[in-house]
């Protein structure tokens, strides 16, 4: 009798691998979309805020309200609210692809606030010096703001990716697939504690790897 058969009698390694791939797929795709959308929203908040280059109270207020609303809705409720939208663009409410809209909508506003905070930490003297030289907005953004805030941006996306892993597990409970789905359907509902334990440990390993990689990249970018 092998170790798996003795201590993990209900665990199907093929199902575990497939669920892990689905979790990584959901986290990676939603992470990329969240990074891009979060950067855009964060820049908009920073530039239109009081004292920003394009101070506009109305625009800032609208974006800020949208960000605050969507990052405040519990994720499990957000999934339910977005079911019509998800079905319209994906064609189904089941599977890994169906979880992507809710994952992105739930995580992007959260990351946008982290981006805004990171941009506010950029030395205002560097910004003013760049502006005084007649630099265009694109130059200011891509040569000053984003590079100078890159350690905080990477740290923020690391936290956000970890949150996305957690969100994907919750999405799995209502049919999105992944390790959360495996732990709930094959583990909890069938009272197979070994499956639940292994799925949980696998999620923890993914989180630790994300955190480690994020810390390494942040330290490499940090010039202090």
Short mmCIF file of C-alpha atoms in Angstrom, two decimals:
data_model
loop_
_atom_site.label_atom_id
_atom_site.label_comp_id
_atom_site.label_asym_id
_atom_site.label_seq_id
_atom_site.Cartn_x
_atom_site.Cartn_y
_atom_site.Cartn_z
CA UNK A 1 0.00 0.00 0.00
CA UNK A 2 1.42 3.37 -1.02
CA UNK A 3 1.57 6.46 1.21
CA UNK A 4 -1.28 8.09 -0.72
CA UNK A 5 -3.51 5.03 -0.44
CA UNK A 6 -2.80 4.70 3.29
CA UNK A 7 -3.02 8.32 4.47
CA UNK A 8 -4.99 9.99 1.66
CA UNK A 9 -7.43 7.27 0.58
CA UNK A 10 -9.94 9.62 -1.05
CA UNK A 11 -7.48 11.84 -2.88
CA UNK A 12 -7.32 11.64 -6.66
CA UNK A 13 -4.03 13.17 -7.75
CA UNK A 14 -5.33 13.91 -11.25
CA UNK A 15 -8.26 15.86 -9.78
CA UNK A 16 -5.89 17.69 -7.45
CA UNK A 17 -3.62 18.68 -10.33
CA UNK A 18 -6.55 19.79 -12.49
CA UNK A 19 -7.95 21.88 -9.62
CA UNK A 20 -4.54 23.43 -8.99
CA UNK A 21 -4.23 24.37 -12.65
CA UNK A 22 -7.67 25.99 -12.56
CA UNK A 23 -6.75 28.02 -9.47
CA UNK A 24 -3.49 29.16 -11.07
CA UNK A 25 -5.35 30.00 -14.29
CA UNK A 26 -7.95 32.11 -12.49
CA UNK A 27 -5.33 33.85 -10.36
CA UNK A 28 -2.98 34.58 -13.26
CA UNK A 29 -5.54 35.95 -15.73
CA UNK A 30 -7.45 37.97 -13.18
CA UNK A 31 -4.13 39.15 -11.73
CA UNK A 32 -2.95 40.55 -15.06
CA UNK A 33 -6.28 42.28 -15.69
CA UNK A 34 -6.35 43.60 -12.12
CA UNK A 35 -2.82 44.97 -12.45
CA UNK A 36 -3.63 46.88 -15.64
CA UNK A 37 -7.04 48.15 -14.52
CA UNK A 38 -5.76 48.96 -11.04
CA UNK A 39 -2.87 51.01 -12.47
CA UNK A 40 -5.28 52.96 -14.70
CA UNK A 41 -7.74 53.64 -11.88
CA UNK A 42 -4.97 54.44 -9.42
CA UNK A 43 -3.38 56.92 -11.82
CA UNK A 44 -6.77 58.53 -12.45
CA UNK A 45 -7.32 58.90 -8.71
CA UNK A 46 -3.84 60.32 -8.16
CA UNK A 47 -3.93 62.78 -11.05
CA UNK A 48 -7.44 64.12 -10.33
CA UNK A 49 -7.07 64.31 -6.54
CA UNK A 50 -6.62 67.59 -4.70
CA UNK A 51 -3.14 68.86 -5.53
CA UNK A 52 -2.87 66.50 -8.53
CA UNK A 53 -1.77 67.52 -11.99
CA UNK A 54 -5.35 67.45 -13.27
CA UNK A 55 -7.27 68.24 -10.12
CA UNK A 56 -10.94 67.62 -10.81
CA UNK A 57 -13.15 67.14 -7.80
CA UNK A 58 -16.09 65.74 -9.77
CA UNK A 59 -14.06 63.13 -11.64
CA UNK A 60 -12.14 62.13 -8.51
CA UNK A 61 -15.37 61.78 -6.52
CA UNK A 62 -17.02 59.56 -9.14
CA UNK A 63 -14.00 57.25 -9.48
CA UNK A 64 -13.51 57.18 -5.71
CA UNK A 65 -17.13 56.21 -5.06
CA UNK A 66 -17.02 53.44 -7.67
CA UNK A 67 -13.77 52.09 -6.21
CA UNK A 68 -15.07 52.24 -2.64
CA UNK A 69 -18.36 50.57 -3.50
CA UNK A 70 -16.90 47.61 -5.37
CA UNK A 71 -14.08 46.97 -2.93
CA UNK A 72 -16.55 47.01 -0.04
CA UNK A 73 -18.96 44.38 -1.37
CA UNK A 74 -18.24 40.92 0.11
CA UNK A 75 -16.87 38.77 -2.68
CA UNK A 76 -19.41 35.98 -2.39
CA UNK A 77 -22.22 38.56 -2.79
CA UNK A 78 -20.39 40.22 -5.69
CA UNK A 79 -20.33 36.91 -7.57
CA UNK A 80 -24.11 36.62 -7.23
CA UNK A 81 -24.69 40.25 -8.26
CA UNK A 82 -22.55 39.78 -11.38
CA UNK A 83 -24.25 36.56 -12.53
CA UNK A 84 -26.25 38.29 -15.34
CA UNK A 85 -23.15 40.19 -16.48
CA UNK A 86 -21.00 37.06 -16.33
CA UNK A 87 -23.53 35.01 -18.29
CA UNK A 88 -23.78 37.76 -20.91
CA UNK A 89 -20.04 37.94 -21.63
CA UNK A 90 -18.88 34.40 -20.83
CA UNK A 91 -22.02 32.44 -21.70
CA UNK A 92 -22.07 30.43 -18.48
CA UNK A 93 -21.89 30.91 -14.72
CA UNK A 94 -19.89 27.73 -14.12
CA UNK A 95 -16.19 27.02 -14.58
CA UNK A 96 -12.97 28.97 -14.20
CA UNK A 97 -13.75 31.46 -16.98
CA UNK A 98 -17.03 32.39 -15.30
CA UNK A 99 -15.16 33.41 -12.16
CA UNK A 100 -12.92 35.92 -13.96
CA UNK A 101 -15.33 38.89 -14.16
CA UNK A 102 -16.09 38.76 -10.43
CA UNK A 103 -12.42 38.27 -9.55
CA UNK A 104 -11.37 41.28 -11.62
CA UNK A 105 -14.21 43.53 -10.46
CA UNK A 106 -13.56 42.54 -6.86
CA UNK A 107 -9.77 42.96 -6.90
CA UNK A 108 -9.11 45.89 -9.27
CA UNK A 109 -10.65 48.57 -7.00
CA UNK A 110 -8.69 47.20 -4.06
CA UNK A 111 -5.44 47.39 -6.00
CA UNK A 112 -6.36 50.84 -7.37
CA UNK A 113 -6.29 52.24 -3.83
CA UNK A 114 -2.89 50.66 -3.23
CA UNK A 115 -1.64 52.24 -6.47
CA UNK A 116 -2.94 55.65 -5.42
CA UNK A 117 -1.17 55.35 -2.06
CA UNK A 118 2.05 54.24 -3.75
CA UNK A 119 1.99 57.20 -6.17
CA UNK A 120 1.47 59.63 -3.32
CA UNK A 121 4.75 58.44 -1.81
CA UNK A 122 6.73 59.53 -4.88
CA UNK A 123 9.00 62.49 -4.11
CA UNK A 124 7.12 65.61 -5.19
CA UNK A 125 10.45 67.30 -5.94
CA UNK A 126 11.16 64.73 -8.66
CA UNK A 127 7.70 65.28 -10.13
CA UNK A 128 8.09 69.07 -10.15
CA UNK A 129 11.57 68.83 -11.69
CA UNK A 130 10.21 66.63 -14.48
CA UNK A 131 7.33 69.02 -15.13
CA UNK A 132 9.64 72.05 -15.16
CA UNK A 133 11.59 70.44 -18.01
CA UNK A 134 8.42 70.36 -20.08
CA UNK A 135 7.95 66.60 -19.95
CA UNK A 136 4.76 65.21 -21.44
CA UNK A 137 2.23 63.37 -19.30
CA UNK A 138 3.26 60.02 -20.78
CA UNK A 139 6.88 60.71 -19.86
CA UNK A 140 5.89 61.69 -16.34
CA UNK A 141 3.86 58.53 -15.88
CA UNK A 142 6.19 55.97 -17.46
CA UNK A 143 9.55 57.55 -16.60
CA UNK A 144 8.84 58.95 -13.14
CA UNK A 145 5.64 57.93 -11.38
CA UNK A 146 5.56 54.21 -12.16
CA UNK A 147 9.33 53.54 -11.85
CA UNK A 148 9.63 55.52 -8.61
CA UNK A 149 6.66 53.73 -7.05
CA UNK A 150 7.50 50.28 -8.47
CA UNK A 151 8.49 48.64 -5.14
CA UNK A 152 5.16 49.64 -3.59
CA UNK A 153 3.28 48.64 -6.75
CA UNK A 154 4.85 45.17 -6.70
CA UNK A 155 4.18 44.83 -2.98
CA UNK A 156 0.57 45.84 -3.61
CA UNK A 157 0.01 43.39 -6.45
CA UNK A 158 1.52 40.65 -4.29
CA UNK A 159 -1.09 41.29 -1.61
CA UNK A 160 -3.78 41.47 -4.29
CA UNK A 161 -2.73 38.16 -5.89
CA UNK A 162 -2.95 36.48 -2.50
CA UNK A 163 -6.44 37.93 -2.11
CA UNK A 164 -7.30 36.58 -5.58
CA UNK A 165 -6.26 33.08 -4.52
CA UNK A 166 -8.66 33.41 -1.59
CA UNK A 167 -11.40 34.79 -3.85
CA UNK A 168 -10.93 31.93 -6.32
CA UNK A 169 -11.41 29.45 -3.48
CA UNK A 170 -14.69 31.14 -2.53
CA UNK A 171 -15.76 31.16 -6.18
CA UNK A 172 -15.09 27.43 -6.29
CA UNK A 173 -17.82 26.84 -3.72
CA UNK A 174 -20.46 27.96 -6.23
CA UNK A 175 -19.05 26.06 -9.19
CA UNK A 176 -16.08 28.03 -10.48
CA UNK A 177 -13.72 25.09 -10.20
CA UNK A 178 -10.27 25.13 -8.67
CA UNK A 179 -9.05 24.03 -5.27
CA UNK A 180 -11.96 25.66 -3.47
CA UNK A 181 -14.38 23.58 -5.50
CA UNK A 182 -12.36 20.44 -4.83
CA UNK A 183 -12.23 21.12 -1.09
CA UNK A 184 -15.97 21.79 -0.92
CA UNK A 185 -17.43 19.15 -3.23
CA UNK A 186 -14.97 16.30 -2.80
CA UNK A 187 -13.86 17.14 0.72
CA UNK A 188 -16.56 18.82 2.80
CA UNK A 189 -19.74 17.48 1.20
CA UNK A 190 -18.47 13.90 1.09
CA UNK A 191 -16.78 14.17 4.49
CA UNK A 192 -13.38 13.39 2.98
CA UNK A 193 -11.17 15.34 5.35
CA UNK A 194 -7.99 14.25 3.62
CA UNK A 195 -9.10 15.95 0.38
CA UNK A 196 -9.98 19.16 2.24
CA UNK A 197 -6.62 19.12 4.02
CA UNK A 198 -4.55 18.60 0.87
CA UNK A 199 -6.49 21.26 -1.04
CA UNK A 200 -5.92 23.71 1.82
CA UNK A 201 -2.22 22.93 2.01
CA UNK A 202 -1.91 23.38 -1.76
CA UNK A 203 -3.55 26.82 -1.52
CA UNK A 204 -1.12 27.74 1.27
CA UNK A 205 1.84 26.65 -0.86
CA UNK A 206 0.62 28.84 -3.74
CA UNK A 207 0.24 31.80 -1.35
CA UNK A 208 3.74 31.30 0.10
CA UNK A 209 5.26 31.13 -3.39
CA UNK A 210 3.48 34.34 -4.45
CA UNK A 211 4.62 36.12 -1.29
CA UNK A 212 8.20 34.93 -1.69
CA UNK A 213 8.40 36.01 -5.33
CA UNK A 214 6.80 39.36 -4.51
CA UNK A 215 9.26 40.01 -1.68
CA UNK A 216 12.22 39.16 -3.92
CA UNK A 217 11.08 41.45 -6.74
CA UNK A 218 10.27 44.26 -4.29
CA UNK A 219 13.73 44.06 -2.73
CA UNK A 220 15.36 44.14 -6.17
CA UNK A 221 13.40 47.27 -7.15
CA UNK A 222 13.84 49.09 -3.86
CA UNK A 223 16.76 51.52 -4.30
CA UNK A 224 16.83 52.66 -0.69
#
